[in-house]
mmCIF file of C-alpha atoms in Angstrom:
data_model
loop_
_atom_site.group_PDB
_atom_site.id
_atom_site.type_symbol
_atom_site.label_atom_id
_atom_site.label_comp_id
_atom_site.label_asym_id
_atom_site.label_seq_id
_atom_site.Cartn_x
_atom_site.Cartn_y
_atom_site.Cartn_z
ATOM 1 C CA UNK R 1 18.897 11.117 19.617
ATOM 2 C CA UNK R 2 15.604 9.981 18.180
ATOM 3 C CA UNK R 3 13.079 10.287 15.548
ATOM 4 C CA UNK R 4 9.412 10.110 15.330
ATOM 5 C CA UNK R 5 7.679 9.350 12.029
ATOM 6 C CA UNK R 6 3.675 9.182 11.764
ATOM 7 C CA UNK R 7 1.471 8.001 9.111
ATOM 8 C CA UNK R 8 -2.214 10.744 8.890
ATOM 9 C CA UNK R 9 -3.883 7.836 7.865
ATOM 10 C CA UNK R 10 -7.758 8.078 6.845
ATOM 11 C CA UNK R 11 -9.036 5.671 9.452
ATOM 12 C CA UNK R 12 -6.086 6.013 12.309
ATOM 13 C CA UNK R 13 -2.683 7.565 12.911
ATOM 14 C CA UNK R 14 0.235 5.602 13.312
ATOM 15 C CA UNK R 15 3.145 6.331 14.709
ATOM 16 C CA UNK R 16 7.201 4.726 15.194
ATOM 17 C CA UNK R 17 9.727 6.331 17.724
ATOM 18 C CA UNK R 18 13.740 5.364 15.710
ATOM 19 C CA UNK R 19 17.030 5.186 17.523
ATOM 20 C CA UNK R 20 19.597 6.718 15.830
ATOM 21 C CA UNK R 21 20.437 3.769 13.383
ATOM 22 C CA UNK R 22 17.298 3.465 12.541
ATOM 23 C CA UNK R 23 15.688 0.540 14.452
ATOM 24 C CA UNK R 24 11.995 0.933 15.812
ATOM 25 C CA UNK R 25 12.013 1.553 19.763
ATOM 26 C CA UNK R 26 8.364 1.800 19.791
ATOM 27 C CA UNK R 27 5.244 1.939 17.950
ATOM 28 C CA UNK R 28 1.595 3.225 18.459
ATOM 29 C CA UNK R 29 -1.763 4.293 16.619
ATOM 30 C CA UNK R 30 -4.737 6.101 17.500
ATOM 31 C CA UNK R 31 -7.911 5.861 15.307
ATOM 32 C CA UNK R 32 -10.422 8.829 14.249
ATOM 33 C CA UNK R 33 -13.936 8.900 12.552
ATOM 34 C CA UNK R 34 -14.666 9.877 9.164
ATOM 35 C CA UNK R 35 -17.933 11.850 8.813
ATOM 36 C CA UNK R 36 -20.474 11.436 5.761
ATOM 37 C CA UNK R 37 -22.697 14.077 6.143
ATOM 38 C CA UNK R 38 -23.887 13.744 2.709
ATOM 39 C CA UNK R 39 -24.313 11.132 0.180
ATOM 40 C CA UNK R 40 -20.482 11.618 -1.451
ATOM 41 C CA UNK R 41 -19.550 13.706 0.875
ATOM 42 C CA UNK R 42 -16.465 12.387 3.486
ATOM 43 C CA UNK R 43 -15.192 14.857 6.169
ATOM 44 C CA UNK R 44 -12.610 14.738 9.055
ATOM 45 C CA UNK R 45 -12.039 16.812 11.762
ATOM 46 C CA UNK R 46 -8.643 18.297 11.597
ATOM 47 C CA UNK R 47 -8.383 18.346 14.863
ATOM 48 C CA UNK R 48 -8.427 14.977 15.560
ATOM 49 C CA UNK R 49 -5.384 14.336 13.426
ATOM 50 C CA UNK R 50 -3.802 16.733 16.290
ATOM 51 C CA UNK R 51 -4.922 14.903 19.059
ATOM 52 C CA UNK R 52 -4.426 11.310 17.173
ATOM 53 C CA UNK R 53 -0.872 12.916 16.778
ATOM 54 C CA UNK R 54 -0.348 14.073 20.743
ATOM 55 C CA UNK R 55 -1.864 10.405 22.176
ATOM 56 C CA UNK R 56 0.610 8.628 19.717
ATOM 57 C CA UNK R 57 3.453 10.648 20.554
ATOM 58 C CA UNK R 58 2.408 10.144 23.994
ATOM 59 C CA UNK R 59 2.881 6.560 24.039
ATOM 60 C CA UNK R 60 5.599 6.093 22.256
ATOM 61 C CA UNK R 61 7.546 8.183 25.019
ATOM 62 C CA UNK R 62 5.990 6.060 27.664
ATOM 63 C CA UNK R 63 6.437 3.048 26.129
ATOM 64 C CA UNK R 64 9.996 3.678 25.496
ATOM 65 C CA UNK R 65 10.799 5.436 28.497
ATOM 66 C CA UNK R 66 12.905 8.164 25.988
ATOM 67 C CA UNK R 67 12.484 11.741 27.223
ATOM 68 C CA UNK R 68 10.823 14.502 25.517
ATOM 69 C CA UNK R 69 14.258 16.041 24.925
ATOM 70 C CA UNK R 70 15.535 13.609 22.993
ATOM 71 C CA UNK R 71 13.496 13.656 20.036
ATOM 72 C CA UNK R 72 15.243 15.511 17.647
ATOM 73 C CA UNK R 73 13.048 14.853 14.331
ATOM 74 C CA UNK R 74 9.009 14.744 13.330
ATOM 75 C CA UNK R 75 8.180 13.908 9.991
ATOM 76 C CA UNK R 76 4.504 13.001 8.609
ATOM 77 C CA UNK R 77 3.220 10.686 5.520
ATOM 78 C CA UNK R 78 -0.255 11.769 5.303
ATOM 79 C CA UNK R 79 -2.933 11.237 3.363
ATOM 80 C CA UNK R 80 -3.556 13.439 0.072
ATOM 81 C CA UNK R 81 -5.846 15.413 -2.039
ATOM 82 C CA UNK R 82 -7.658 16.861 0.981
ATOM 83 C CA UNK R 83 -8.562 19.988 1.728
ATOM 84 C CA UNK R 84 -8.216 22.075 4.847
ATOM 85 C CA UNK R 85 -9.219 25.801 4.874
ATOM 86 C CA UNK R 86 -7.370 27.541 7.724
ATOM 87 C CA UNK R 87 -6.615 31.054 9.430
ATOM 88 C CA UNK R 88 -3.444 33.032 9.788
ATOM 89 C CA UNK R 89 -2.774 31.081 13.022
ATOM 90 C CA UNK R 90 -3.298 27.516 11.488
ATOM 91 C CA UNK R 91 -6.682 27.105 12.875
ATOM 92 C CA UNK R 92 -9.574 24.989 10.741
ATOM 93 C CA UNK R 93 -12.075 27.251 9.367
ATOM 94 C CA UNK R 94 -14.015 24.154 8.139
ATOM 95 C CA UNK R 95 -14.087 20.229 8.638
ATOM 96 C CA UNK R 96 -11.322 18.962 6.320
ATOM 97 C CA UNK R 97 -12.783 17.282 2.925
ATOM 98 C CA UNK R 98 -10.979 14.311 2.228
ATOM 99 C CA UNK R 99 -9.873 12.505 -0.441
ATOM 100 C CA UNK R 100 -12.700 10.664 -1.255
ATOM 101 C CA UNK R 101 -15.300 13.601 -0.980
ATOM 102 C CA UNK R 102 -16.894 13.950 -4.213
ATOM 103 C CA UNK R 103 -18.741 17.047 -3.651
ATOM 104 C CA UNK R 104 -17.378 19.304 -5.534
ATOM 105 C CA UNK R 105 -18.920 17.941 -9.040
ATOM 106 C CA UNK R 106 -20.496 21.008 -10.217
ATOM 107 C CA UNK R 107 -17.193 22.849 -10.083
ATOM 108 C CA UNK R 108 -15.150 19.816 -11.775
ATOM 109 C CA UNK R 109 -17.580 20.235 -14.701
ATOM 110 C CA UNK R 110 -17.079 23.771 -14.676
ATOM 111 C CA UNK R 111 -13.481 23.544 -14.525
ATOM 112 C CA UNK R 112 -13.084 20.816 -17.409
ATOM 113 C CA UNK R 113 -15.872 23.571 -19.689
ATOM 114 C CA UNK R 114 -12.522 25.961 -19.121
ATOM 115 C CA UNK R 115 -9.652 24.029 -20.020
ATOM 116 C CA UNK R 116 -9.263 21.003 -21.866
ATOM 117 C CA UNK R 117 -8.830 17.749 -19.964
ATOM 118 C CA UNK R 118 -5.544 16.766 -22.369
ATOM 119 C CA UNK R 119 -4.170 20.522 -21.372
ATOM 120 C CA UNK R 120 -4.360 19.656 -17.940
ATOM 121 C CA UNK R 121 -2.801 16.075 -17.705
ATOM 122 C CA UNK R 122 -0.230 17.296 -20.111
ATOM 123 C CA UNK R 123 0.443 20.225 -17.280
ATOM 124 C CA UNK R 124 -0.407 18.566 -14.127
ATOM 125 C CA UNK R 125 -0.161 14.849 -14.621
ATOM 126 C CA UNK R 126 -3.926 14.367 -13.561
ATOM 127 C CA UNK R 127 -7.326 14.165 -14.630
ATOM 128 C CA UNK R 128 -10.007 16.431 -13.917
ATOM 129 C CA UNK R 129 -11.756 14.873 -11.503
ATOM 130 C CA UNK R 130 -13.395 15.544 -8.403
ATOM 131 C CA UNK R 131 -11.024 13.992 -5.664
ATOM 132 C CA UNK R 132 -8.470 16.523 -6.446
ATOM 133 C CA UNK R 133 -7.692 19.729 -4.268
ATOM 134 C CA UNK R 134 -8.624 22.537 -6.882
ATOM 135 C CA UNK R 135 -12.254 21.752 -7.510
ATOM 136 C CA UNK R 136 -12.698 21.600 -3.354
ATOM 137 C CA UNK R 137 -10.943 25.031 -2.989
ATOM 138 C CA UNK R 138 -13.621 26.196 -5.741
ATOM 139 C CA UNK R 139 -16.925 24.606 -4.022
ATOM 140 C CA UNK R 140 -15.548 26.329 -1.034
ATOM 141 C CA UNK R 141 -15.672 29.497 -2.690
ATOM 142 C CA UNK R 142 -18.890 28.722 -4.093
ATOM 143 C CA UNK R 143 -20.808 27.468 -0.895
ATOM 144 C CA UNK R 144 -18.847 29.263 1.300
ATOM 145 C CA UNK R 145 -17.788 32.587 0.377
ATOM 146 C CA UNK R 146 -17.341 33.724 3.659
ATOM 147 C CA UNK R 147 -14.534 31.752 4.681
ATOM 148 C CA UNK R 148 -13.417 31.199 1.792
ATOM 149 C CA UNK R 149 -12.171 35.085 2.169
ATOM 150 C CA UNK R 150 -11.296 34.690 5.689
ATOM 151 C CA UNK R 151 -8.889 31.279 4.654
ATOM 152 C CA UNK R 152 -4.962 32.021 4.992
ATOM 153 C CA UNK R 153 -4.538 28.844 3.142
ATOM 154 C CA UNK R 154 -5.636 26.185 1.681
ATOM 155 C CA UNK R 155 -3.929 23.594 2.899
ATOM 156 C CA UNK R 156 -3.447 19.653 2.277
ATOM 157 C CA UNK R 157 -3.932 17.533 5.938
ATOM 158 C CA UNK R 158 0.697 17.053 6.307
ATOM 159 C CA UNK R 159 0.980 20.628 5.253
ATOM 160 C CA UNK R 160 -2.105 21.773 7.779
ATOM 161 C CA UNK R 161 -0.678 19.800 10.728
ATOM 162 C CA UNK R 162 2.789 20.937 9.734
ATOM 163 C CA UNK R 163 1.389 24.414 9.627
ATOM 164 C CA UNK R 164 -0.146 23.771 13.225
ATOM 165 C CA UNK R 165 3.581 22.420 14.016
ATOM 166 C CA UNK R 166 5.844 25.370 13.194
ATOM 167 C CA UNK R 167 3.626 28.249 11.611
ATOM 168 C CA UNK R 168 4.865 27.717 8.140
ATOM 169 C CA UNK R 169 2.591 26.915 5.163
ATOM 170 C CA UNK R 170 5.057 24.341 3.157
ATOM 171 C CA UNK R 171 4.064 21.712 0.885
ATOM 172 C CA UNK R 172 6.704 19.129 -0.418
ATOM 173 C CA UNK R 173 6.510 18.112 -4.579
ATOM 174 C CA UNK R 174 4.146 14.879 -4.017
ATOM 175 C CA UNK R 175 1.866 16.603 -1.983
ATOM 176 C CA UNK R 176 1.765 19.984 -4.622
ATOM 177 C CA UNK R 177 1.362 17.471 -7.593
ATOM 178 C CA UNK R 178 -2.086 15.975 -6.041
ATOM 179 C CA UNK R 179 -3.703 19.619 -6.024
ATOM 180 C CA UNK R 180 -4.462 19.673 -9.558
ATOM 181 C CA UNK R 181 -2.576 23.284 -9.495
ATOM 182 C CA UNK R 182 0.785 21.782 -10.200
ATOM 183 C CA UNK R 183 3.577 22.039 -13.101
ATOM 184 C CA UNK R 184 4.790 18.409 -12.767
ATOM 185 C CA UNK R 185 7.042 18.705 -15.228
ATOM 186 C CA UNK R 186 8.727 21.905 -14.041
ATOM 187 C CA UNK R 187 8.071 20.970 -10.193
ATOM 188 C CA UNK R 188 6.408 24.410 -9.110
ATOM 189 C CA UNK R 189 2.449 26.110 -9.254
ATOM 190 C CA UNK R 190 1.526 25.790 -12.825
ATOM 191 C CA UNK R 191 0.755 29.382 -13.473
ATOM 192 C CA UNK R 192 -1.914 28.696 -15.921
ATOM 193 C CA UNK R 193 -3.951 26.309 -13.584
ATOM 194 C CA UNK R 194 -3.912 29.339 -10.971
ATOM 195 C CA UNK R 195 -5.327 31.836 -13.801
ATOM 196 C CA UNK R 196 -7.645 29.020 -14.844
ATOM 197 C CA UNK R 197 -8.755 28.632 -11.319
ATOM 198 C CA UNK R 198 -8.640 32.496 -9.785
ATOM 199 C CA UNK R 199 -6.616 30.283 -6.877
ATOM 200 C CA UNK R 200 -4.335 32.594 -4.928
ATOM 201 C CA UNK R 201 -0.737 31.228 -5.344
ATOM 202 C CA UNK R 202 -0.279 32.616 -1.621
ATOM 203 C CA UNK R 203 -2.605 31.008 0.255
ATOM 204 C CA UNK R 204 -1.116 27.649 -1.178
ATOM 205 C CA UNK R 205 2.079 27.756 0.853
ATOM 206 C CA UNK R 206 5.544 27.354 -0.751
ATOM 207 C CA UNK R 207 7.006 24.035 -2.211
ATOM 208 C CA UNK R 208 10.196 22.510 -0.809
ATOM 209 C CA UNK R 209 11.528 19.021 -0.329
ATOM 210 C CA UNK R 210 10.256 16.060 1.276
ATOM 211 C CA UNK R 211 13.041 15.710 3.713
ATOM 212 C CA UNK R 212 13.842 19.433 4.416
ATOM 213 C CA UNK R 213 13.650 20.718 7.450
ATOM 214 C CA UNK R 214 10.574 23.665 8.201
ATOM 215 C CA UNK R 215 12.248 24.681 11.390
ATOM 216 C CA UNK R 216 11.648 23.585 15.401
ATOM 217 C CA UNK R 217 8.203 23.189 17.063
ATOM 218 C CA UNK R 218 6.654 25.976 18.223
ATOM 219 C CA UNK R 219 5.929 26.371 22.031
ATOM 220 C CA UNK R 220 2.057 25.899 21.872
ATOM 221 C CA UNK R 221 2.470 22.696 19.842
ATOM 222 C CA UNK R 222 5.477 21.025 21.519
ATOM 223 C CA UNK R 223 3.294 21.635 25.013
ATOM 224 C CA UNK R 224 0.371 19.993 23.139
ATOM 225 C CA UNK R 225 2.307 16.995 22.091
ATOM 226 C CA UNK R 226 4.546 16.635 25.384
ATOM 227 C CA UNK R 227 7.805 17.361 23.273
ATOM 228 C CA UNK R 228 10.335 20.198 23.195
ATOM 229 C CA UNK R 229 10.999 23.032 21.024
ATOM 230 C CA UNK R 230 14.329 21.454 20.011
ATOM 231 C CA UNK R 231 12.345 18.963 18.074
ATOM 232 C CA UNK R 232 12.432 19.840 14.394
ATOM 233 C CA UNK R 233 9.583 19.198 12.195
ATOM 234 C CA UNK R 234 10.256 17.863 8.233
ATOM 235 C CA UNK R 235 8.099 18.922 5.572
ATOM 236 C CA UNK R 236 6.909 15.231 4.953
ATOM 237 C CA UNK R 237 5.321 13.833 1.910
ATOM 238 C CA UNK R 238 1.940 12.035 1.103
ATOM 239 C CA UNK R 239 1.495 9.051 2.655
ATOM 240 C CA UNK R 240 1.603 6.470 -0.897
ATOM 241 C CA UNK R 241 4.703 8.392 -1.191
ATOM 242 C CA UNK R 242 6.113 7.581 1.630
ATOM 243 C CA UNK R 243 5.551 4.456 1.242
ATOM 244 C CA UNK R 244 6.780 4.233 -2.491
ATOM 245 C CA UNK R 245 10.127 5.479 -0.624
ATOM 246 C CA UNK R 246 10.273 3.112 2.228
ATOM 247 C CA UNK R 247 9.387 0.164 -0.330
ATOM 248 C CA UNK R 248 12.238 0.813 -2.747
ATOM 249 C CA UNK R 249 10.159 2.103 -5.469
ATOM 250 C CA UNK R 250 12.375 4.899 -6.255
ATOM 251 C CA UNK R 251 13.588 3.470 -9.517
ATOM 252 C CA UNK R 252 11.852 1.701 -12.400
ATOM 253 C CA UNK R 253 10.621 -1.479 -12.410
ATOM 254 C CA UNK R 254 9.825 -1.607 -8.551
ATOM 255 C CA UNK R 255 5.816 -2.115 -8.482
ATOM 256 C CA UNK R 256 4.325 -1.040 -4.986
ATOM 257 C CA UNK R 257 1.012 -2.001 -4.184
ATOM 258 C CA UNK R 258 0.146 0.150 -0.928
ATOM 259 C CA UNK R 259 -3.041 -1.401 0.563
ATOM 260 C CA UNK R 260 -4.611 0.952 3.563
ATOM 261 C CA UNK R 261 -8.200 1.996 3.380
ATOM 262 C CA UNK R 262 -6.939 3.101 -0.220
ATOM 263 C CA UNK R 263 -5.023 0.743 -2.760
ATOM 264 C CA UNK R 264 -2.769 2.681 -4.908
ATOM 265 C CA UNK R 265 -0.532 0.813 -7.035
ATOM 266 C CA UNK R 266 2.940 2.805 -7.934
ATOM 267 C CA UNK R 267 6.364 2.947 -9.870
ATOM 268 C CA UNK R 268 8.463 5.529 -10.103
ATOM 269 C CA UNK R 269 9.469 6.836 -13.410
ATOM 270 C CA UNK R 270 12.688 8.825 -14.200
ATOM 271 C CA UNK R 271 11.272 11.513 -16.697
ATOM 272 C CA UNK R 272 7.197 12.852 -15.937
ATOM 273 C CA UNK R 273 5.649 10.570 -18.331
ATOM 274 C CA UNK R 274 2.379 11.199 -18.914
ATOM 275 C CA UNK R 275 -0.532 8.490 -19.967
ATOM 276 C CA UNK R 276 -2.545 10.035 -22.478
ATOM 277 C CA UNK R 277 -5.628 7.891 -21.753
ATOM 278 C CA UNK R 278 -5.725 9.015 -17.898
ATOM 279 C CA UNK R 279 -5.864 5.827 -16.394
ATOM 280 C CA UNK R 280 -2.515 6.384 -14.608
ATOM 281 C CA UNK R 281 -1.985 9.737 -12.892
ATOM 282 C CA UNK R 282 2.055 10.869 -12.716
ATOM 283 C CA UNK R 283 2.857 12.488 -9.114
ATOM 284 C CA UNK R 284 5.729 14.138 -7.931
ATOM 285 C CA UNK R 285 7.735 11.762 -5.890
ATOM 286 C CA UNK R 286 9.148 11.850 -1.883
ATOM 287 C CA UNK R 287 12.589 11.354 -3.725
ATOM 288 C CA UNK R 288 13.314 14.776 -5.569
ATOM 289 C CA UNK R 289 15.229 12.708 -8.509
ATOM 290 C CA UNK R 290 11.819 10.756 -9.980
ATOM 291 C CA UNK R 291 8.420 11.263 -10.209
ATOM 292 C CA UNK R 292 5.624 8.588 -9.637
ATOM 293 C CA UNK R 293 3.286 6.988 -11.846
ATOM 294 C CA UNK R 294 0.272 6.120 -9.814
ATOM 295 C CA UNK R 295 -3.022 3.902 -10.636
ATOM 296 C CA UNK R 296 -4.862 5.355 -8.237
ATOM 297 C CA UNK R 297 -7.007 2.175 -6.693
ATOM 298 C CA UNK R 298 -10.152 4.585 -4.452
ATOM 299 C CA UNK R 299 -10.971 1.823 -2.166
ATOM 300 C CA UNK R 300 -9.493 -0.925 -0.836
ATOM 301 C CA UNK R 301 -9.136 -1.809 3.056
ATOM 302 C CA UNK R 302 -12.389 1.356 3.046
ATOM 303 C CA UNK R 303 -14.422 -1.481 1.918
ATOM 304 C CA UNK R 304 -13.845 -4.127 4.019
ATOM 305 C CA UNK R 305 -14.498 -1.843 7.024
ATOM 306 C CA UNK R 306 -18.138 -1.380 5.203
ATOM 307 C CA UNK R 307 -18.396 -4.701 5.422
ATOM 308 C CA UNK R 308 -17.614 -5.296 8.705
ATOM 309 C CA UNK R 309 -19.904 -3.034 9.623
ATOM 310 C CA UNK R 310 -22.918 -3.212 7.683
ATOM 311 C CA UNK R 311 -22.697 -6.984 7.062
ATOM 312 C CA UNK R 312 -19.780 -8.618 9.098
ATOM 313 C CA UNK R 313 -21.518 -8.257 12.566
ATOM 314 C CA UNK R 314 -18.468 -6.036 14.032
ATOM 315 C CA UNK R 315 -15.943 -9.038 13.140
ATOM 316 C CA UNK R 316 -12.355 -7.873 13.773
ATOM 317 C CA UNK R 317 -10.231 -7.958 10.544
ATOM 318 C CA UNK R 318 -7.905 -10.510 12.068
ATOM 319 C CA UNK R 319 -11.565 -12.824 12.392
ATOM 320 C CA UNK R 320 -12.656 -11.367 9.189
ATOM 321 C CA UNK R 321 -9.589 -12.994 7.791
ATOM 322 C CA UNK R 322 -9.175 -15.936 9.128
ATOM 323 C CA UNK R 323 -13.066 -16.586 8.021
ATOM 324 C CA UNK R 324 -12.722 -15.274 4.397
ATOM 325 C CA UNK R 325 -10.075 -17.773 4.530
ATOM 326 C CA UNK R 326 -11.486 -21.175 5.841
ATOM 327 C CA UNK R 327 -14.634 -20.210 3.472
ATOM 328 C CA UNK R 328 -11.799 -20.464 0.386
ATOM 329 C CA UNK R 329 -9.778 -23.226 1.378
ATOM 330 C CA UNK R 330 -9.815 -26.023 -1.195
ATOM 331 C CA UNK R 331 -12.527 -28.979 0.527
#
């Protein structure tokens, strides 16, 4: 039997097909736009992430020549601290706002006039700050009252696509403890930062492990994807997680620097410190028996696709590269 694993990445999904011990048959990606509609604003269309998902998926069966059937696992790293608003049947009610939408400033202020900022790292692990999930659920509510009421749940992009996957709103730890609504300390909703917020508990979905199983696809989705309903979906993680995991860093002492459009740099911690001056943020981890202390780097490999755009003349990073690097050679 086989496994499929795929990274919801902010610029491109990527995806691996796995044999049984483990070795990669196949590999694939598929790239997406994000939208700025808005000075600070950054937006994604969910749906994307659901075709990006079905043309990966796609080629790693061609590619490998393994049959639908076969695939006996689906598991997701995605990308965190984004919000997607959807209906009872998992649909998008709105484009998704990513992690690096700042919109929702007004309603960070708001928040932090509420509770003290100490409070809630001492609670959540975080800062109050604007990239975070509550303070989007909020200018939804604000801007959007409409379907704000009509949302099922509010959703993070894994636990949206998972949602799409199997009809089940689940969220693993790491994912939860990016929402700003999180206990990280007793690893559930922090009751206080859903009074503080007037956030529905409900339309949240429930917490469970990283590497549990939600249950099979459903019909509709494993059609979309060219799979079977035999396949059975995980409840995934966040994709810095994930790759905290896959590095090693699930002890102390391991420092992972993840570089993707994003540059967090990570180590995972055995109790849920907390830094009392904010610059490091303390996460739930993919690995149920640590957490993961995070310094949460905003934009990395993002800004040297601005700069092949806006400056680089379209270079390819691989010619980007290999320029930035005869420019800095020594003579």
């Amino acid at each position: 039997m086989y496994a499929i694993g795929c990274d919801v990445g902010s610029q491109s999904l990527k995806g691996l097909l796995l044999d049984s011990a483990g070795h990669i048959v196949a590999e694939a990606s598929a790239a997406y736009d994000v939208h700025y509609p808005k000075e600070s604003w950054a937006e994604q269309d969910s749906l994307a992430w659901r075709s990006g998902l079905g043309e990966v998926i796609g080629r790693l069966l061609r590619d490998s020549t393994v049959a639908p059937g076969a695939v006996s696992t689906l598991a997701l790293a995605s990308q965190v601290d984004g919000l997607v608003a959807v209906d009872g049947e998992a649909e998008p009610l709105h484009p998704a706002v990513i992690w690096s939408d700042r919109r929702a400033t007004a309603q960070t202020a708001a928040l932090r006039g509420r509770i003290g900022a100490d409070e809630v790292r001492s609670i959540t692990g975080l800062n109050i700050d604007a990239s975070h999930v509550a303070p989007k659920i909020l200018w939804l509510r604000d801007e959007h009252p409409d379907l704000f009421e009509r949302a099922a749940g509010f959703l993070l992009p894994g636990s949206a696509l998972v949602a799409w996957l199997t009809g089940e709103r689940i969220v693993d730890h790491a994912m939860a403890s990016s929402t700003l609504l999180y206990d990280v300390t007793r690893r559930d909703w922090s009751s206080l930062m859903l009074d503080v917020t007037g956030i529905d508990v409900r339309r949240l979905g429930r917490i469970d492990e990283a590497g549990s199983v939600v249950g099979p696809l459903r019909r509709s989705a494993a059609e979309s994807l060219g799979l079977t309903t035999a396949t059975r979906v995980m409840v995934g993680t966040g994709d810095e997680h994930g790759a905290s995991l896959g590095a090693g860093g699930i002890r102390p002492g391991i420092v992972v620097d993840i570089a993707g459009t994003a540059e967090p740099v990570c180590v995972a911690a055995t109790t849920p410190t907390i830094d009392p001056t904010g610059l490091v943020e303390t996460h739930g981890h993919a690995d149920p028996r640590v957490w993961l202390l995070e310094n949460p780097g905003f934009v990395s490999g993002g800004s040297v696709t601005w700069f092949r755009q806006a400056i680089g003349g379209g270079l390819s990073p691989s010619a980007l590269d290999a320029e930035a690097d005869a420019r800095t050679r020594p003579g």
